[in-house]
Coordinates of C-alpha atoms in Angstrom, one line a residue:
M300 CA 13.9 10.3 228.8
S301 CA 10.4 8.6 230.5
L302 CA 12.5 7.5 232.5
V303 CA 13.8 10.9 234.2
E304 CA 10.3 12.5 233.3
A305 CA 9.2 9.4 236.0
G306 CA 12.2 10.5 238.1
K307 CA 13.7 7.0 239.3
I308 CA 17.0 8.1 236.6
T309 CA 18.8 11.5 236.7
L310 CA 19.0 14.2 233.5
K311 CA 23.5 13.0 234.0
E312 CA 22.5 9.3 233.9
A313 CA 20.0 9.0 230.8
A314 CA 22.9 10.8 229.4
E315 CA 25.6 8.1 230.0
K316 CA 23.1 5.2 228.8
I317 CA 22.2 7.4 225.5
G318 CA 26.2 8.2 224.9
L319 CA 25.8 12.3 224.9
S320 CA 26.8 14.9 226.8
Y321 CA 24.6 15.9 229.3
R322 CA 24.5 19.2 227.4
Q323 CA 22.9 18.0 224.2
A324 CA 20.5 15.5 227.2
K325 CA 19.2 18.6 228.9
R326 CA 18.1 20.1 224.5
I327 CA 16.2 16.3 224.1
W328 CA 15.0 16.4 227.9
K329 CA 13.5 20.0 227.0
R330 CA 11.9 18.9 223.1
V331 CA 10.6 15.5 224.9
R332 CA 8.5 18.1 227.6
E333 CA 7.3 20.6 225.3
A334 CA 6.8 18.0 221.1
G335 CA 6.1 15.0 223.3
V336 CA 8.1 11.3 221.9
K337 CA 8.7 13.8 218.7
G338 CA 11.3 15.6 220.5
V339 CA 13.7 13.2 220.3
I340 CA 13.7 13.4 216.4
H341 CA 16.3 15.4 214.2
G342 CA 14.5 18.5 213.1
N343 CA 15.7 18.3 209.7
S344 CA 13.8 14.5 208.9
G345 CA 11.6 13.8 206.4
N346 CA 13.2 17.9 204.9
P347 CA 15.1 17.9 201.7
S348 CA 18.8 18.5 201.9
N349 CA 20.4 21.8 201.1
H350 CA 23.3 20.3 199.6
R351 CA 20.7 18.2 197.2
I352 CA 21.4 17.3 192.9
P353 CA 19.9 20.3 191.6
K354 CA 16.5 18.4 190.0
E355 CA 18.0 20.0 186.3
L356 CA 22.0 18.7 186.7
R357 CA 20.1 15.1 187.3
Q358 CA 18.0 15.7 184.2
K359 CA 20.8 16.1 181.6
V360 CA 23.3 14.1 183.5
L361 CA 20.3 10.9 182.9
E362 CA 19.7 12.3 179.2
L363 CA 23.5 12.3 178.6
S364 CA 23.9 9.5 179.7
Q365 CA 21.5 7.9 177.2
K366 CA 22.1 9.9 174.6
C367 CA 25.6 10.6 173.9
Y368 CA 27.8 8.3 176.8
G369 CA 25.2 4.8 177.0
E370 CA 28.1 2.7 176.9
F371 CA 30.3 4.8 179.2
N372 CA 30.6 2.7 183.0
D373 CA 30.0 4.2 185.9
T374 CA 33.1 5.5 186.3
H375 CA 34.4 6.6 182.5
F376 CA 31.2 8.3 182.2
T377 CA 32.0 10.3 185.9
E378 CA 35.5 11.2 184.2
M379 CA 33.8 12.0 181.2
L380 CA 31.1 14.7 182.7
T381 CA 34.0 16.3 184.2
E382 CA 36.7 16.4 181.4
R383 CA 34.1 17.4 178.2
E384 CA 30.9 18.4 180.1
K385 CA 32.4 20.2 182.8
I386 CA 29.9 18.7 185.3
G387 CA 32.0 17.5 188.9
L388 CA 29.8 15.2 190.4
S389 CA 31.4 12.0 192.5
R390 CA 31.8 8.2 191.2
E391 CA 28.9 7.4 193.8
T392 CA 26.6 9.8 193.1
V393 CA 26.7 8.8 189.0
R394 CA 26.2 5.6 189.7
K395 CA 22.4 6.5 192.1
I396 CA 21.2 8.5 189.2
R397 CA 21.7 6.3 186.7
R398 CA 20.7 2.9 189.0
A399 CA 17.9 5.2 190.1
A400 CA 16.6 6.4 186.6
G401 CA 16.5 1.8 185.9
M402 CA 19.9 1.9 184.0
G403 CA 22.5 -0.8 185.4
P404 CA 25.9 -1.9 185.1
K405 CA 27.4 -1.8 182.5
R406 CA 29.0 -5.2 183.4
K407 CA 28.3 -8.4 185.8
R408 CA 31.0 -9.9 187.9
R409 CA 31.2 -12.4 189.4
G410 CA 33.4 -13.9 192.0
Q411 CA 36.4 -15.2 190.0
K412 CA 39.2 -19.0 191.3
H413 CA 41.4 -18.3 193.5
R414 CA 45.2 -17.7 192.2
K415 CA 48.4 -16.5 193.1
R416 CA 48.9 -13.2 192.6
R417 CA 52.4 -13.0 191.0
E418 CA 54.3 -9.3 191.9
R419 CA 55.0 -7.0 189.2
K420 CA 58.5 -6.5 188.1
A421 CA 60.4 -4.1 190.2
Q422 CA 62.0 -2.2 187.4
E423 CA 60.6 -0.4 184.3
G424 CA 61.7 -2.3 181.4
W425 CA 62.1 -5.6 183.2
M426 CA 59.2 -7.5 182.1
V427 CA 56.6 -6.2 178.9
L428 CA 53.2 -8.1 178.0
W429 CA 52.0 -8.0 174.6
D430 CA 48.6 -9.4 173.0
G431 CA 46.2 -9.1 170.4
S432 CA 42.3 -8.7 171.3
P433 CA 40.1 -9.5 168.2
H434 CA 37.0 -7.8 168.9
P435 CA 34.4 -5.5 166.6
W436 CA 36.3 -2.4 168.1
F437 CA 34.5 -0.1 165.4
G438 CA 31.0 -1.2 166.2
P439 CA 28.4 -4.4 165.7
D440 CA 27.4 -3.5 162.4
L441 CA 32.1 -3.2 161.6
P442 CA 33.8 -6.1 160.7
P443 CA 36.0 -7.6 163.9
C444 CA 40.2 -7.0 163.7
C445 CA 43.0 -6.7 166.8
L446 CA 44.0 -4.4 168.7
M447 CA 47.4 -5.2 169.3
A448 CA 49.7 -3.7 172.6
A449 CA 52.2 -3.5 174.6
I450 CA 52.5 -3.0 178.7
D451 CA 55.8 -2.0 181.2
D452 CA 54.5 -5.0 183.6
A453 CA 55.9 -3.0 187.1
T454 CA 53.7 0.0 186.1
G455 CA 51.2 -1.3 183.8
G456 CA 51.0 1.2 181.2
I457 CA 50.9 1.2 178.4
L458 CA 53.8 1.1 175.7
A459 CA 52.2 0.5 172.1
A460 CA 49.3 -0.2 171.2
R461 CA 47.9 -0.3 167.0
F462 CA 45.1 -1.6 164.6
F463 CA 45.9 -4.0 162.4
A464 CA 42.9 -6.1 161.0
F465 CA 43.9 -9.4 161.9
E466 CA 47.0 -10.6 165.6
G467 CA 50.0 -11.8 163.3
T468 CA 53.3 -11.1 162.5
E469 CA 53.6 -7.6 161.7
G470 CA 51.9 -6.4 165.3
Y471 CA 53.9 -8.0 166.9
L472 CA 57.4 -6.7 164.8
W473 CA 55.9 -3.7 165.3
L474 CA 54.5 -3.5 169.0
L475 CA 58.7 -5.1 169.4
R476 CA 60.1 -1.4 166.8
Q477 CA 57.7 1.0 168.7
I478 CA 59.5 -0.5 172.5
V479 CA 62.9 -0.9 170.5
T480 CA 62.6 3.2 169.7
R481 CA 60.6 4.6 172.2
Y482 CA 62.2 3.3 176.0
G483 CA 65.3 0.3 174.7
I484 CA 65.3 -3.2 174.8
P485 CA 63.7 -5.7 177.1
I486 CA 65.4 -7.4 179.7
S487 CA 62.2 -10.3 178.9
I488 CA 58.7 -10.1 177.0
Y489 CA 55.5 -12.1 178.6
Q490 CA 53.3 -13.8 176.0
D491 CA 51.2 -16.9 175.2
R492 CA 51.5 -19.2 172.6
H493 CA 50.4 -17.7 169.3
G494 CA 51.5 -19.0 166.3
S495 CA 53.2 -16.2 165.0
L496 CA 55.3 -15.7 168.8
K497 CA 56.0 -19.9 168.8
R498 CA 56.8 -22.7 166.3
N499 CA 53.7 -25.4 166.9
D500 CA 54.4 -27.6 164.3
D501 CA 55.9 -30.9 164.1
H502 CA 58.4 -29.8 161.5
W503 CA 62.2 -30.3 161.4
T504 CA 64.8 -29.6 158.7
L505 CA 67.3 -31.2 158.9
E506 CA 69.4 -28.7 160.3
E507 CA 67.5 -28.3 163.0
E508 CA 67.5 -31.4 163.6
L509 CA 71.1 -31.5 164.2
A510 CA 71.6 -28.8 166.2
G511 CA 68.5 -30.2 168.8
R512 CA 65.9 -27.1 168.6
Q513 CA 62.8 -25.8 166.2
E514 CA 64.6 -22.5 164.7
P515 CA 62.5 -19.5 165.6
T516 CA 59.5 -17.7 163.7
Q517 CA 59.8 -14.2 162.2
V518 CA 59.5 -12.3 165.9
G519 CA 61.7 -14.7 167.7
Q520 CA 64.0 -14.3 166.2
A521 CA 63.9 -11.0 166.5
L522 CA 64.1 -11.7 170.2
R523 CA 66.7 -13.5 169.7
T524 CA 68.9 -10.7 167.6
L525 CA 67.9 -7.9 170.2
G526 CA 69.2 -10.6 173.1
I527 CA 64.6 -11.2 174.8
Q528 CA 64.3 -13.2 176.7
P529 CA 60.6 -14.7 176.0
I530 CA 58.8 -15.9 178.6
F531 CA 55.8 -18.5 177.3
A532 CA 52.2 -18.2 179.0
L533 CA 50.8 -21.5 180.3
S534 CA 47.7 -20.1 181.0
P535 CA 45.5 -16.8 180.3
Q536 CA 45.5 -16.1 183.6
A537 CA 49.0 -16.1 183.8
K538 CA 49.5 -13.1 182.6
G539 CA 46.2 -11.9 183.6
R540 CA 47.2 -8.8 183.9
I541 CA 47.4 -7.9 180.5
E542 CA 44.3 -9.8 179.5
R543 CA 42.4 -7.4 182.3
L544 CA 44.2 -4.6 179.6
F545 CA 42.2 -5.4 176.7
G546 CA 38.8 -6.7 179.0
T547 CA 39.3 -2.7 180.1
L548 CA 39.9 -1.0 177.1
Q549 CA 36.5 -3.1 175.3
D550 CA 35.4 -1.3 177.5
R551 CA 36.5 2.1 177.7
L552 CA 38.7 2.9 174.5
G553 CA 35.4 1.0 172.4
A554 CA 33.5 4.0 174.1
E555 CA 34.9 6.6 172.9
L556 CA 35.7 5.1 169.7
G557 CA 31.6 5.1 169.7
L558 CA 31.5 8.6 170.2
A559 CA 33.6 9.2 168.1
K560 CA 32.5 7.3 165.2
V561 CA 35.7 6.2 164.8
T562 CA 35.3 3.0 161.1
T563 CA 38.5 2.7 160.3
L564 CA 41.3 1.1 161.1
A565 CA 43.1 4.4 160.3
Q566 CA 41.3 6.7 162.0
G567 CA 41.3 4.4 165.5
N568 CA 45.6 4.1 165.2
A569 CA 45.0 8.2 164.9
L570 CA 42.5 8.4 168.7
L571 CA 45.1 6.1 170.2
P572 CA 47.6 8.5 171.6
A573 CA 45.4 10.7 173.2
F574 CA 44.2 7.5 174.5
I575 CA 46.9 5.8 176.0
R576 CA 47.8 9.5 177.3
R577 CA 45.1 9.6 180.0
F578 CA 44.3 5.1 180.8
N579 CA 48.2 6.4 181.5
H580 CA 47.9 8.8 183.5
R581 CA 44.4 7.6 185.3
F582 CA 45.5 3.5 185.5
A583 CA 49.5 3.3 185.3
V584 CA 51.4 2.7 189.3
A585 CA 54.8 4.3 190.3
P586 CA 57.6 1.1 189.8
C587 CA 59.1 0.1 193.4
Q588 CA 62.7 1.1 191.8
A589 CA 63.0 4.5 189.8
E590 CA 66.4 3.0 188.5
K591 CA 64.8 1.3 185.1
A592 CA 66.3 -2.0 183.4
W593 CA 65.9 -0.5 179.3
R594 CA 69.5 -1.8 178.1
P595 CA 69.8 1.0 175.2
I596 CA 70.4 0.4 171.1
P597 CA 74.5 -1.0 170.5
K598 CA 75.8 1.0 168.9
T599 CA 76.5 -0.9 165.9
L600 CA 72.4 -2.5 165.8
D601 CA 70.5 -2.1 162.4
V602 CA 67.0 -2.0 164.5
D603 CA 65.5 -2.1 161.4
R604 CA 66.5 -5.7 160.0
A605 CA 66.6 -6.7 163.2
I606 CA 62.8 -5.7 163.2
S607 CA 61.9 -7.7 160.1
F608 CA 60.7 -10.1 158.2
H609 CA 64.1 -12.7 157.6
Y610 CA 64.2 -15.5 154.9
P611 CA 67.5 -16.7 154.1
A612 CA 67.4 -17.8 150.5
K613 CA 70.9 -19.9 147.5
V614 CA 70.8 -17.4 144.2
G615 CA 69.5 -19.0 141.1
L616 CA 71.4 -19.1 138.7
D617 CA 70.5 -16.1 137.1
N618 CA 71.6 -14.3 139.5
T619 CA 67.5 -13.1 140.9
V620 CA 65.8 -14.6 144.6
R621 CA 62.9 -16.4 143.9
L622 CA 59.8 -15.7 146.8
G623 CA 57.1 -16.7 145.7
E624 CA 56.0 -14.8 142.0
L625 CA 58.5 -11.9 143.7
L626 CA 61.4 -11.6 141.7
L627 CA 64.6 -10.2 143.1
D628 CA 67.1 -9.1 140.8
I629 CA 71.3 -8.9 142.0
P630 CA 74.0 -7.1 140.9
P631 CA 77.1 -8.3 140.2
R632 CA 79.7 -8.0 142.6
P633 CA 82.7 -5.7 142.3
L634 CA 85.0 -7.2 138.9
G635 CA 81.2 -8.5 136.8
R636 CA 81.6 -11.7 139.6
S637 CA 78.1 -13.6 140.3
Y638 CA 76.3 -14.3 143.2
A639 CA 75.1 -17.9 141.7
K640 CA 74.4 -20.2 144.6
A641 CA 75.5 -17.9 146.7
R642 CA 73.4 -17.7 150.4
V643 CA 72.4 -15.1 152.1
E644 CA 69.6 -13.6 153.9
V645 CA 66.7 -11.5 152.4
R646 CA 64.3 -8.6 154.4
Q647 CA 61.0 -6.9 154.0
L648 CA 61.2 -4.1 156.6
L649 CA 58.3 -3.0 158.1
N650 CA 57.5 -0.2 155.5
G651 CA 57.5 -3.2 152.8
S652 CA 60.9 -2.3 151.2
W653 CA 63.5 -5.1 150.2
K654 CA 67.0 -5.5 151.6
V655 CA 69.3 -8.6 150.7
Y656 CA 72.5 -9.5 152.5
H657 CA 75.5 -11.6 151.5
Q658 CA 78.0 -12.3 154.6
D659 CA 77.1 -8.8 156.6
R660 CA 77.0 -6.6 153.5
L661 CA 74.0 -5.3 151.4
I662 CA 73.9 -5.9 148.3
A663 CA 70.2 -5.7 146.5
K664 CA 67.3 -3.3 147.6
H665 CA 63.8 -4.2 146.1
P666 CA 60.8 -1.3 146.5
S667 CA 58.6 -2.0 148.7
T668 CA 55.3 -4.9 148.2
T669 CA 52.8 -5.3 150.8
L670 CA 53.9 -6.9 153.7
Q671 CA 51.0 -10.2 154.3
E672 CA 51.4 -12.9 157.0
P673 CA 54.2 -15.8 156.0
I674 CA 53.9 -19.8 156.7
R675 CA 55.2 -20.5 159.2
A676 CA 55.4 -24.5 158.8
Q677 CA 56.7 -27.2 155.9
R678 CA 55.8 -30.0 155.5
R679 CA 58.4 -32.8 156.7
N680 CA 55.9 -34.9 152.9
R681 CA 56.4 -31.7 150.3
P682 CA 58.8 -32.7 147.7
Q683 CA 61.0 -31.0 147.3
A684 CA 62.1 -28.3 145.4
P685 CA 64.9 -27.0 143.6
E686 CA 67.7 -25.4 146.0
A687 CA 67.9 -22.4 144.3
N688 CA 63.9 -21.8 145.5
S689 CA 64.3 -24.3 148.5
Y690 CA 62.5 -21.4 150.8
N691 CA 59.9 -20.2 148.3
W692 CA 57.8 -21.2 151.1
V693 CA 57.9 -19.1 153.5
Y694 CA 57.0 -16.5 151.5
Q695 CA 52.9 -17.7 150.7
A696 CA 50.1 -15.5 152.3
S697 CA 48.6 -17.7 154.9
A698 CA 46.7 -14.8 155.9
Q699 CA 44.5 -12.4 154.1
P700 CA 46.0 -8.6 153.3
I701 CA 46.2 -6.5 155.2
H702 CA 43.5 -3.3 153.9
D703 CA 43.6 -0.2 155.4
K704 CA 47.5 -0.4 156.3
P705 CA 48.1 2.7 158.2
S706 CA 51.7 3.9 157.3
G707 CA 55.0 3.8 158.9

């Protein structure tokens, strides 16, 4: 504009140099002649925006953030404002309000090492990932527990989840039964090398040595019965999707548990279904192929028997099967014949009840008892017990009983 005023260039040339239309350049030239250099500054500069958030609303957001939603991250807090408080603000606006008030981010993120990403499976039901996450879910003042969860690799949606006292066989069998009965039988399951999932001991029975392989764990036997391929991860990063899930759940679910003042396993499990529905709606993605890979349950398969605690045993001369301190009476065969010395299959179902099978025929039942984690290894130097009691070791509790255990 100074060059135009000095007559060195025309107004049209000035408009081209500053990248404006000739019409807009005429307006600026007029303001410069009237107000001098200040004429190039926008008229609203220094004035509050007409779209600014009212001070009262900003104060309310800060009060909610400090009093009720202090454990929520910025995105989660924004969602709660929309769902519960009926306050519609963007995530960036909420973040700016919090940072201006001196509230830092919930988690500081750092750069990660370079790793090759594994592509998702194309079909839902092709691969399931499951794991357990021990964590003080109900607050630092209460004992920690374990959230057991399973997700579908193709969609990232949560298939099943439940709180247990610790990560163990019961939790994995419960997850497996929920998946199979709700969706079908998956092709494979990606998992870590937890002792409930993989034999990590050096004990080999004579039968295992002759077969050239160790018998699987209780969960492994259920997977083998259902025809599910177990895939064992060599590092936590290999199953990064389930690991990231628990990071998100510790953030979001932990905050909602605190908001609802949940203090017990039963209360936490009652809150999970609604949370899972909202979580899947928010984070699950569509698979590449619409056709699902879940296999239907065969009509001849007894799901309760297949997904249960399995104990091979031999009937004693008194027609009983002894598992630790538990004594199972075996009724006589037809025509009053005895089952003494017969090899049987003892099953404890997930509801705690017992069933005894001989040659795939149910021959005895027993009322429910507390589910306990079985020992998964027998040392080679253990003295040989009488043959009728040779499997007693499998029912000795290797972990504390589950207190406050939910039914089902």
